[in-house]
Tab-separated table of C-alpha atoms in Angstrom:
chain	number	residue	atom	x	y	z
A	1	MET	CA	-0.081	-0.064	0.101
A	2	LEU	CA	1.295	3.392	-1.062
A	3	ILE	CA	0.676	4.797	2.743
A	4	GLU	CA	2.955	2.145	4.262
A	5	GLU	CA	5.797	3.970	2.432
A	6	ALA	CA	5.865	6.755	3.637
A	7	HIS	CA	6.890	8.312	6.831
A	8	THR	CA	4.837	8.745	9.968
A	9	GLY	CA	4.484	11.829	12.329
A	10	GLU	CA	3.020	12.940	15.715
A	11	THR	CA	0.256	15.993	15.790
A	12	ARG	CA	-2.463	16.690	18.431
A	13	ALA	CA	-5.890	15.893	18.305
A	14	ALA	CA	-9.337	17.707	18.003
A	15	PRO	CA	-12.779	17.920	17.945
A	16	GLU	CA	-16.207	16.705	16.836
A	17	ARG	CA	-17.241	14.229	13.768
A	18	GLY	CA	-19.633	15.253	11.396
A	19	GLU	CA	-21.508	14.510	8.101
A	20	GLN	CA	-20.835	14.359	4.513
A	21	ASN	CA	-21.786	17.700	2.507
A	22	SER	CA	-25.002	16.570	0.336
A	23	PRO	CA	-24.495	17.266	-3.255
A	24	LYS	CA	-25.108	19.709	-5.347
A	25	PRO	CA	-25.940	20.476	-9.108
A	26	GLU	CA	-22.611	21.690	-10.342
A	27	ARG	CA	-22.688	23.348	-14.422
A	28	GLY	CA	-21.140	26.680	-14.089
A	29	ALA	CA	-18.344	28.232	-16.705
A	30	GLU	CA	-15.430	26.144	-15.355
A	31	ILE	CA	-17.718	23.059	-16.868
A	32	ASP	CA	-18.254	24.807	-20.160
A	33	ALA	CA	-15.090	25.746	-20.270
A	34	ALA	CA	-13.477	22.085	-20.021
A	35	ALA	CA	-15.989	20.500	-21.841
A	36	SER	CA	-15.707	22.088	-25.267
A	37	GLY	CA	-11.886	22.255	-25.200
A	38	GLN	CA	-11.291	25.668	-24.388
A	39	THR	CA	-7.637	25.076	-22.854
A	40	LYS	CA	-4.247	24.333	-24.133
A	41	ALA	CA	-3.469	21.379	-26.199
A	42	GLU	CA	-0.729	19.781	-24.055
A	43	VAL	CA	-1.881	17.546	-21.666
A	44	LEU	CA	-3.303	19.229	-18.529
A	45	PRO	CA	-4.003	17.969	-15.010
A	46	THR	CA	-6.086	15.146	-14.704
A	47	MET	CA	-8.036	13.194	-11.454
A	48	GLU	CA	-5.771	9.871	-12.419
A	49	ALA	CA	-2.741	12.636	-12.222
A	50	VAL	CA	-3.909	13.613	-8.494
A	51	ILE	CA	-3.904	10.141	-7.318
A	52	THR	CA	-1.102	8.625	-8.634
A	53	ARG	CA	1.065	6.734	-6.113
A	54	GLU	CA	4.139	8.984	-6.278
A	55	ASN	CA	1.893	11.886	-5.813
A	56	LEU	CA	-0.227	10.505	-2.885
A	57	MET	CA	2.792	9.285	-0.816
A	58	GLN	CA	4.557	13.185	-1.389
A	59	ALA	CA	1.272	14.772	0.157
A	60	TYR	CA	0.868	12.193	2.188
A	61	GLN	CA	4.985	13.062	3.863
A	62	ARG	CA	3.423	16.724	3.680
A	63	VAL	CA	0.385	16.690	5.798
A	64	VAL	CA	2.426	14.757	8.206
A	65	GLU	CA	5.133	16.927	8.431
A	66	ASN	CA	2.617	19.606	8.729
A	67	GLN	CA	1.111	17.864	11.994
A	68	GLY	CA	-2.167	19.693	11.355
A	69	THR	CA	-5.133	19.736	14.006
A	70	ALA	CA	-7.971	16.946	12.934
A	71	GLY	CA	-11.289	18.205	11.286
A	72	ILE	CA	-14.398	17.889	12.642
A	73	ASP	CA	-14.078	13.740	12.251
A	74	ASN	CA	-11.454	13.970	14.824
A	75	LEU	CA	-9.266	12.093	12.828
A	76	THR	CA	-5.831	12.988	13.501
A	77	VAL	CA	-2.924	12.640	11.533
A	78	THR	CA	-0.911	9.899	13.325
A	79	GLU	CA	-4.432	7.836	12.919
A	80	LEU	CA	-4.393	8.585	9.372
A	81	LYS	CA	-2.258	5.385	8.217
A	82	PRO	CA	-4.671	2.743	9.553
A	83	TRP	CA	-7.448	4.866	8.283
A	84	LEU	CA	-6.334	5.033	4.734
A	85	GLN	CA	-5.212	1.013	4.563
A	86	LYS	CA	-8.924	0.570	5.024
A	87	HIS	CA	-10.632	2.839	3.509
A	88	TRP	CA	-8.513	4.120	0.486
A	89	PRO	CA	-9.886	2.052	-2.327
A	90	SER	CA	-13.423	3.138	-1.586
A	91	VAL	CA	-11.633	6.641	-1.406
A	92	ARG	CA	-9.960	6.206	-4.961
A	93	LYS	CA	-12.794	4.696	-6.335
A	94	ALA	CA	-15.105	8.309	-5.448
A	95	LEU	CA	-12.922	10.406	-6.801
A	96	GLU	CA	-12.409	8.432	-10.097
A	97	SER	CA	-16.346	8.150	-10.606
A	98	ASP	CA	-17.355	12.105	-9.337
A	99	ALA	CA	-18.602	10.315	-6.545
A	100	TYR	CA	-16.696	12.230	-3.554
A	101	LEU	CA	-18.119	14.563	-1.339
A	102	PRO	CA	-15.767	16.226	0.937
A	103	ARG	CA	-16.864	16.650	4.564
A	104	ARG	CA	-17.538	19.616	6.736
A	105	ILE	CA	-14.205	21.937	7.326
A	106	ARG	CA	-14.091	23.115	11.003
A	107	LYS	CA	-14.534	27.002	12.228
A	108	VAL	CA	-11.506	28.036	13.894
A	109	ASP	CA	-11.342	31.738	14.859
A	110	ILE	CA	-7.956	32.982	15.705
A	111	PRO	CA	-7.546	36.690	17.304
A	112	LYS	CA	-5.877	39.632	15.408
A	113	PRO	CA	-3.144	42.362	16.867
A	114	ASN	CA	-6.180	44.370	15.690
A	115	GLY	CA	-9.043	43.171	17.712
A	116	ASP	CA	-10.716	41.708	14.697
A	117	VAL	CA	-10.592	37.937	14.097
A	118	ARG	CA	-9.096	35.639	11.400
A	119	THR	CA	-12.240	32.822	10.406
A	120	LEU	CA	-9.248	29.513	9.523
A	121	GLY	CA	-11.794	26.339	8.233
A	122	ILE	CA	-9.793	23.308	9.330
A	123	PRO	CA	-10.058	20.250	6.565
A	124	THR	CA	-10.457	17.136	8.002
A	125	VAL	CA	-7.302	15.280	7.446
A	126	VAL	CA	-8.396	12.941	4.642
A	127	ASP	CA	-9.175	16.214	2.827
A	128	ARG	CA	-5.950	17.559	3.588
A	129	LEU	CA	-4.109	14.785	1.949
A	130	ILE	CA	-6.717	15.460	-1.155
A	131	GLN	CA	-6.238	18.931	-1.496
A	132	GLN	CA	-2.314	18.427	-0.657
A	133	ALA	CA	-2.413	15.943	-3.971
A	134	ILE	CA	-4.877	18.310	-6.042
A	135	ALA	CA	-2.161	21.404	-4.884
A	136	GLN	CA	1.115	19.580	-6.527
A	137	THR	CA	-0.415	18.267	-9.670
A	138	LEU	CA	-1.783	21.597	-10.501
A	139	THR	CA	1.505	24.148	-9.453
A	140	PRO	CA	3.661	22.657	-12.195
A	141	TYR	CA	0.992	23.820	-14.844
A	142	VAL	CA	0.592	27.696	-12.977
A	143	GLU	CA	3.401	28.769	-11.601
A	144	PRO	CA	5.678	29.194	-14.848
A	145	GLY	CA	2.797	31.729	-15.528
A	146	PHE	CA	3.033	33.436	-12.242
A	147	SER	CA	4.558	36.955	-11.628
A	148	LYS	CA	8.485	37.250	-10.691
A	149	SER	CA	6.703	40.124	-8.826
A	150	SER	CA	4.227	37.522	-6.327
A	151	TYR	CA	6.188	36.096	-3.277
A	152	GLY	CA	3.791	34.605	-1.513
A	153	PHE	CA	3.105	30.276	-1.237
A	154	ARG	CA	5.302	29.713	-4.055
A	155	PRO	CA	8.551	27.863	-4.454
A	156	ASN	CA	11.991	29.423	-3.736
A	157	ARG	CA	9.859	32.442	-3.151
A	158	ASN	CA	9.596	33.925	0.418
A	159	ALA	CA	8.490	37.472	2.121
A	160	TRP	CA	12.337	37.786	2.502
A	161	GLN	CA	13.024	38.470	-1.046
A	162	ALA	CA	9.344	40.270	-1.082
A	163	VAL	CA	10.880	42.887	1.206
A	164	GLN	CA	14.436	43.169	-0.125
A	165	GLN	CA	12.740	43.923	-3.685
A	166	ALA	CA	10.298	46.911	-2.036
A	167	GLN	CA	13.387	48.108	-0.340
A	168	GLN	CA	15.186	48.261	-3.866
A	169	TYR	CA	12.224	50.038	-5.501
A	170	ILE	CA	12.671	52.712	-2.710
A	171	ARG	CA	15.894	52.848	-2.888
A	172	SER	CA	15.473	53.849	-7.269
A	173	GLY	CA	13.730	56.895	-6.205
A	174	LYS	CA	10.109	55.332	-5.749
A	175	ARG	CA	9.613	56.966	-2.857
A	176	TRP	CA	6.104	56.665	-2.411
A	177	VAL	CA	3.963	53.477	-1.836
A	178	VAL	CA	0.628	52.110	-2.571
A	179	ASP	CA	-0.511	50.382	0.188
A	180	MET	CA	-3.387	48.184	-0.726
A	181	ASP	CA	-5.621	46.060	1.781
A	182	LEU	CA	-8.123	44.271	0.068
A	183	GLU	CA	-11.179	43.729	2.379
A	184	LYS	CA	-11.831	40.078	3.957
A	185	PHE	CA	-10.235	38.804	0.869
A	186	PHE	CA	-10.443	34.794	2.179
A	187	ASP	CA	-14.387	35.446	2.578
A	188	ARG	CA	-15.405	37.518	-0.327
A	189	VAL	CA	-13.668	35.256	-3.521
A	190	ASP	CA	-16.296	34.573	-5.933
A	191	HIS	CA	-16.636	31.223	-6.995
A	192	ASP	CA	-17.205	31.573	-10.927
A	193	ILE	CA	-14.662	33.793	-11.028
A	194	LEU	CA	-11.995	31.429	-9.542
A	195	MET	CA	-13.461	28.169	-11.155
A	196	SER	CA	-13.896	29.585	-14.931
A	197	ARG	CA	-10.073	30.624	-13.773
A	198	LEU	CA	-8.522	27.691	-12.962
A	199	ALA	CA	-11.034	25.932	-16.387
A	200	ARG	CA	-8.189	27.749	-18.431
A	201	VAL	CA	-5.739	25.301	-17.217
A	202	ILE	CA	-8.237	22.154	-15.764
A	203	LYS	CA	-9.727	19.847	-18.548
A	204	ASP	CA	-10.883	17.370	-16.649
A	205	PRO	CA	-14.502	18.027	-15.489
A	206	ARG	CA	-14.166	15.763	-12.123
A	207	LEU	CA	-11.254	18.060	-11.308
A	208	LEU	CA	-13.155	21.384	-11.133
A	209	LYS	CA	-16.358	20.144	-9.553
A	210	LEU	CA	-13.937	18.592	-6.675
A	211	ILE	CA	-12.537	21.622	-6.190
A	212	ARG	CA	-16.033	23.694	-6.620
A	213	ARG	CA	-17.077	20.988	-3.329
A	214	TYR	CA	-14.074	22.076	-1.598
A	215	LEU	CA	-14.823	25.434	-2.150
A	216	GLU	CA	-18.496	24.964	-1.095
A	217	ALA	CA	-18.137	22.668	1.646
A	218	GLU	CA	-20.338	24.075	4.939
A	219	MET	CA	-18.362	24.969	7.979
A	220	GLN	CA	-19.190	23.971	11.492
A	221	ASP	CA	-18.372	25.701	14.835
A	222	LYS	CA	-17.540	24.687	17.558
A	223	ASP	CA	-21.172	24.562	19.795
A	224	GLY	CA	-22.463	22.675	15.729
A	225	ALA	CA	-23.775	25.579	14.053
A	226	VAL	CA	-23.393	24.741	10.388
A	227	SER	CA	-23.194	27.844	7.370
A	228	LYS	CA	-23.076	27.270	4.222
A	229	ARG	CA	-20.653	28.995	1.557
A	230	ASP	CA	-21.528	30.644	-1.633
A	231	LYS	CA	-18.544	32.457	-1.667
A	232	GLY	CA	-15.290	32.770	0.194
A	233	MET	CA	-12.169	30.308	0.670
A	234	PRO	CA	-11.503	29.276	3.564
A	235	GLN	CA	-7.922	29.623	4.944
A	236	GLY	CA	-6.606	26.484	6.769
A	237	GLY	CA	-6.802	23.894	3.965
A	238	PRO	CA	-2.760	23.268	1.807
A	239	LEU	CA	-5.644	24.407	-1.756
A	240	SER	CA	-6.197	27.875	-0.306
A	241	PRO	CA	-2.565	29.465	-1.232
A	242	LEU	CA	-2.340	28.403	-4.616
A	243	LEU	CA	-6.039	29.474	-5.503
A	244	SER	CA	-5.792	32.535	-3.900
A	245	ASN	CA	-2.270	33.015	-6.178
A	246	ILE	CA	-4.059	31.784	-9.506
A	247	LEU	CA	-7.251	34.416	-8.659
A	248	LEU	CA	-4.871	37.459	-7.966
A	249	ASP	CA	-2.610	36.582	-11.032
A	250	GLU	CA	-5.360	38.873	-12.334
A	251	LEU	CA	-4.037	41.518	-10.721
A	252	ASP	CA	-0.664	40.981	-10.878
A	253	LYS	CA	-0.789	41.267	-15.064
A	254	GLU	CA	-2.851	44.490	-14.729
A	255	LEU	CA	-0.117	46.110	-12.473
A	256	GLU	CA	2.243	44.514	-14.936
A	257	ARG	CA	0.729	45.152	-17.852
A	258	ARG	CA	0.618	49.236	-16.669
A	259	GLY	CA	4.323	49.098	-16.200
A	260	HIS	CA	4.101	49.238	-12.681
A	261	SER	CA	6.787	47.933	-9.448
A	262	PHE	CA	4.836	46.146	-6.851
A	263	CYS	CA	5.815	43.254	-4.479
A	264	ARG	CA	2.286	40.888	-3.584
A	265	TYR	CA	2.604	38.737	-0.915
A	266	ALA	CA	-0.650	36.461	-0.861
A	267	ASP	CA	-3.187	39.478	-0.368
A	268	ASP	CA	-0.538	41.818	0.841
A	269	CYS	CA	0.634	44.147	-2.407
A	270	ASN	CA	2.521	47.169	-2.065
A	271	ILE	CA	2.630	49.298	-5.218
A	272	TYR	CA	5.981	51.979	-4.999
A	273	VAL	CA	5.639	55.275	-7.184
A	274	SER	CA	7.296	58.876	-7.979
A	275	SER	CA	4.792	60.490	-6.163
A	276	ARG	CA	1.632	60.767	-4.107
A	277	LYS	CA	-0.898	62.601	-6.999
A	278	ALA	CA	0.411	59.034	-9.357
A	279	GLY	CA	-0.509	57.060	-6.073
A	280	GLU	CA	-3.730	58.509	-5.713
A	281	HIS	CA	-4.787	57.626	-9.315
A	282	LEU	CA	-3.416	54.569	-9.344
A	283	LEU	CA	-4.931	53.717	-6.284
A	284	GLU	CA	-8.288	54.859	-7.421
A	285	ASP	CA	-7.663	52.309	-10.865
A	286	ILE	CA	-7.183	49.501	-9.053
A	287	SER	CA	-9.561	49.813	-7.466
A	288	ARG	CA	-12.477	49.691	-9.883
A	289	PHE	CA	-10.307	47.173	-11.668
A	290	LEU	CA	-10.837	44.552	-8.613
A	291	LYS	CA	-14.217	45.478	-8.332
A	292	ASP	CA	-14.961	45.043	-12.027
A	293	LYS	CA	-12.863	42.010	-12.571
A	294	LEU	CA	-12.777	39.868	-9.782
A	295	LYS	CA	-15.181	41.131	-7.732
A	296	LEU	CA	-12.759	41.818	-4.449
A	297	GLN	CA	-13.452	45.338	-2.801
A	298	VAL	CA	-10.444	47.397	-1.351
A	299	ASN	CA	-10.500	48.412	2.278
A	300	GLU	CA	-10.446	52.018	2.186
A	301	LYS	CA	-9.533	52.701	5.503
A	302	LYS	CA	-6.508	50.580	5.680
A	303	SER	CA	-5.468	51.008	2.443
A	304	ALA	CA	-3.240	54.658	1.880
A	305	VAL	CA	-0.734	56.105	-0.507
A	306	ALA	CA	2.066	57.436	1.919
A	307	ARG	CA	6.069	57.259	2.661
A	308	PRO	CA	7.407	53.641	2.858
A	309	TRP	CA	8.614	54.729	6.189
A	310	GLU	CA	5.283	55.202	7.482
A	311	ARG	CA	3.542	51.939	6.632
A	312	LYS	CA	4.951	48.304	7.270
A	313	PHE	CA	5.108	45.347	4.643
A	314	LEU	CA	5.493	41.851	6.041
A	315	GLY	CA	6.263	43.057	9.257
A	316	TYR	CA	9.020	45.004	8.066
A	317	SER	CA	9.393	48.947	7.373
A	318	PHE	CA	12.102	50.816	6.207
A	319	THR	CA	14.053	53.648	7.467
A	320	VAL	CA	13.932	57.318	5.662
A	321	HIS	CA	17.767	57.483	4.310
A	322	LYS	CA	17.750	57.561	0.564
A	323	GLU	CA	19.735	54.567	0.752
A	324	THR	CA	16.468	53.460	2.433
A	325	ARG	CA	17.358	50.575	5.019
A	326	LEU	CA	15.063	47.559	6.425
A	327	LYS	CA	13.992	47.960	10.193
A	328	ILE	CA	11.036	45.962	11.945
A	329	ALA	CA	8.233	47.717	12.305
A	330	PRO	CA	6.515	49.321	15.531
A	331	GLY	CA	3.516	46.987	15.363
A	332	SER	CA	6.034	43.492	15.011
A	333	VAL	CA	8.072	44.850	18.291
A	334	ASP	CA	4.755	45.733	20.392
A	335	ARG	CA	3.273	42.535	19.686
A	336	LEU	CA	6.678	40.551	20.859
A	337	LYS	CA	6.437	43.017	24.031
A	338	ASP	CA	3.164	41.416	25.013
A	339	LYS	CA	4.045	37.589	23.920
A	340	ILE	CA	7.051	38.688	26.727
A	341	ARG	CA	5.141	40.075	28.668
A	342	SER	CA	2.670	37.027	29.081
A	343	LEU	CA	5.794	35.179	29.625
A	344	THR	CA	7.218	37.009	32.771
A	345	THR	CA	4.110	38.592	34.011
A	346	GLY	CA	1.909	37.041	37.169
A	347	HIS	CA	4.616	34.065	37.735
A	348	ARG	CA	6.132	34.331	40.925
A	349	SER	CA	6.331	30.487	41.223
A	350	LYS	CA	8.438	30.246	38.223
A	351	SER	CA	12.198	29.967	38.576
A	352	VAL	CA	14.235	33.132	36.195
A	353	ARG	CA	15.613	29.987	34.334
A	354	ALA	CA	12.594	28.618	33.020
A	355	THR	CA	11.258	31.605	32.013
A	356	ILE	CA	14.557	32.073	29.643
A	357	ASP	CA	13.845	27.997	28.372
A	358	ALA	CA	9.895	29.998	27.699
A	359	LEU	CA	11.544	32.612	26.152
A	360	THR	CA	14.306	31.242	23.818
A	361	PRO	CA	11.973	29.517	21.043
A	362	VAL	CA	9.926	32.679	21.075
A	363	LEU	CA	13.638	34.783	20.796
A	364	ARG	CA	14.664	32.545	17.983
A	365	GLY	CA	11.749	32.512	15.678
A	366	TRP	CA	11.548	35.952	16.214
A	367	ILE	CA	14.535	37.344	14.814
A	368	SER	CA	15.541	34.614	12.599
A	369	TYR	CA	12.606	36.061	10.546
A	370	PHE	CA	13.632	39.629	11.106
A	371	ARG	CA	17.396	39.297	10.447
A	372	LEU	CA	16.939	41.312	7.672
A	373	THR	CA	16.795	44.555	9.990
A	374	GLU	CA	19.642	46.996	9.037
A	375	THR	CA	18.974	49.179	12.369
A	376	LYS	CA	20.954	47.584	15.759
A	377	ARG	CA	19.130	49.744	17.867
A	378	VAL	CA	15.384	48.112	18.753
A	379	LEU	CA	17.650	45.215	19.107
A	380	GLU	CA	19.709	47.163	21.661
A	381	GLU	CA	16.586	48.776	23.481
A	382	LEU	CA	14.345	44.620	23.510
A	383	ASP	CA	17.546	42.374	25.023
A	384	GLY	CA	18.059	45.674	27.597
A	385	TRP	CA	14.103	45.373	28.243
A	386	ILE	CA	13.761	41.797	28.188
A	387	ARG	CA	16.356	42.107	31.068
A	388	ARG	CA	14.953	44.512	33.173
A	389	LYS	CA	11.798	42.106	32.990
A	390	LEU	CA	13.621	39.174	34.612
A	391	ARG	CA	15.415	41.783	36.906
A	392	CYS	CA	11.789	42.583	37.439
A	393	GLN	CA	10.561	39.040	38.376
A	394	LEU	CA	14.184	38.368	40.727
A	395	TRP	CA	12.780	41.351	43.010
A	396	ARG	CA	9.416	40.098	43.220
A	397	GLN	CA	10.675	36.669	44.347
A	398	TRP	CA	12.862	37.683	46.953
A	399	LYS	CA	9.780	39.446	48.139
A	400	ARG	CA	11.142	40.439	51.950
A	401	PRO	CA	13.672	43.119	52.411
A	402	TYR	CA	15.969	40.399	53.847
A	403	THR	CA	15.770	38.312	50.864
A	404	ARG	CA	16.860	41.020	49.009
A	405	ALA	CA	19.780	41.833	51.090
A	406	ARG	CA	21.512	38.988	50.836
A	407	LYS	CA	21.138	37.959	47.563
A	408	LEU	CA	22.170	41.152	46.080
A	409	MET	CA	25.393	40.610	48.529
A	410	LYS	CA	26.025	37.193	47.059
A	411	ALA	CA	25.991	38.715	43.639
A	412	GLY	CA	28.579	40.758	44.910
A	413	LEU	CA	27.537	43.884	46.197
A	414	ASP	CA	28.366	45.454	49.476
A	415	GLU	CA	26.264	44.934	52.485
A	416	VAL	CA	25.628	48.771	53.152
A	417	THR	CA	24.586	49.278	49.656
A	418	SER	CA	22.462	46.022	49.830
A	419	TRP	CA	20.586	46.824	52.877
A	420	ARG	CA	19.990	50.396	51.489
A	421	SER	CA	18.683	48.963	47.557
A	422	ALA	CA	16.252	46.603	50.029
A	423	CYS	CA	14.981	48.613	51.719
A	424	ASN	CA	13.568	51.754	49.443
A	425	GLN	CA	10.607	51.189	49.157
A	426	ARG	CA	10.568	51.454	45.627
A	427	GLY	CA	8.379	48.969	43.061
A	428	PRO	CA	9.697	46.253	41.317
A	429	TRP	CA	10.116	47.863	37.891
A	430	TRP	CA	11.558	50.644	39.562
A	431	ASN	CA	14.041	48.247	41.375
A	432	SER	CA	14.586	46.128	37.776
A	433	GLY	CA	16.050	49.153	36.316
A	434	ALA	CA	18.024	50.782	38.905
A	435	SER	CA	22.004	50.527	39.563
A	436	HIS	CA	22.406	47.693	42.158
A	437	MET	CA	20.057	45.345	39.862
A	438	ASN	CA	22.016	46.316	37.282
A	439	ARG	CA	25.990	45.931	38.789
A	440	ALA	CA	24.788	42.756	40.629
A	441	TYR	CA	22.648	41.019	37.488
A	442	LYS	CA	24.909	41.888	34.017
A	443	LYS	CA	24.279	40.896	30.904
A	444	LYS	CA	26.636	38.500	31.469
A	445	TRP	CA	24.949	36.502	34.421
A	446	PHE	CA	22.012	36.127	32.146
A	447	ASP	CA	24.160	34.781	29.208
A	448	MET	CA	25.080	32.756	31.725
A	449	MET	CA	22.059	31.698	32.810
A	450	GLY	CA	20.973	30.709	28.762
A	451	LEU	CA	19.243	33.990	28.075
A	452	VAL	CA	19.571	34.807	23.773
A	453	SER	CA	20.517	37.931	22.316
A	454	LEU	CA	18.888	39.445	19.784
A	455	LEU	CA	21.570	41.462	18.665
A	456	ASP	CA	24.185	39.077	19.110
A	457	LEU	CA	22.009	36.022	16.835
A	458	ARG	CA	20.902	39.297	14.158
A	459	ARG	CA	25.112	39.641	13.771
A	460	HIS	CA	25.549	35.702	13.650
A	461	PHE	CA	22.346	35.764	11.198
A	462	GLN	CA	24.301	38.227	8.718
A	463	ARG	CA	27.801	36.818	8.996
């Protein structure tokens, strides 16, 4: 069996079991185009290509490696292999005969930094396997035609390349940016428009119908309430990123036709121009294009024509210099501080070493992404602030003046200074920034405890 030849992995378990979606009549532009031969003469993606042994083995490995949570049927990734050994023949037959019905997707709301929520739709692990297989089959046909200015969810492309290209545009003299925010993009994708684009490269009606069924799969929340969907493309499945790029490629082609310099990462698009007036005209024109051509809405409140250093792009921003440099956007710093506060505040019984152990993966992951920053001041300030938070934790844990004086003397301070500091009746935060705590617990002490330095890691990454 093909699954026996692929490796297995561990993942988290999750909620409830649901029912299959009821079949619906499906006849649209995508079926008509495929049936009438309005596709390229070359061999195009088919259902048979999706369910080949090699393709499914690769899809299975990716699903296991991603270690996603279970869908509404409660089937986990670790349980997928035995399930497939028993049920795959019937699933394969249903796919080949155009009878396969995707299960409902599980609705999960993730809080966003601005107070809104991002709704994820988690398919069952079996549907994730099939979606991954479809994405792998479809990618080689659509990827070569994508714009070089599109960086999101593509092979050998990433956010670092996008921000570095944006930097080059600014350095070339295009010191105004049209920062365009698509309002609830994933909730408003028009199914008919997307399917008509897919029909240009897919001629197999079974595959087109299956993709439409995934788009229309019902969504079930944690209380069991079910909602039907006639538009939108839930984030959370392996197929969604590719479908979003296929749809928004039309925007890329329009911007290229007009000769604009732009960077797009998924639904985050920045266009670089030479003047405010040019940017304002462009924002108006492109907003109209998106509304008329793709039925997508530009969020007027979040979109703007501004200086690049007044906006953020993929967590980064830019300096005002003529040879502009990359820096970390203030909002990204604020979110890191919020995370650090959650790990260092309200844990009086937790040792500093345990807190440092909890901080380490957070700090390493954060600076790994922001390794491109060319300004070090914010990292120096963050390093100092983190050490102060840990000194504050120590001061709170010591509680009594006697303990505080004893700890300060043990750290090398003289008796008079230690007792005067321990009895100053100031609060923990004041003391954590005072000279006695800085002298007693220097950076060297935190280094020995295993605290990583953001500045040191950034230097390591940029060697």
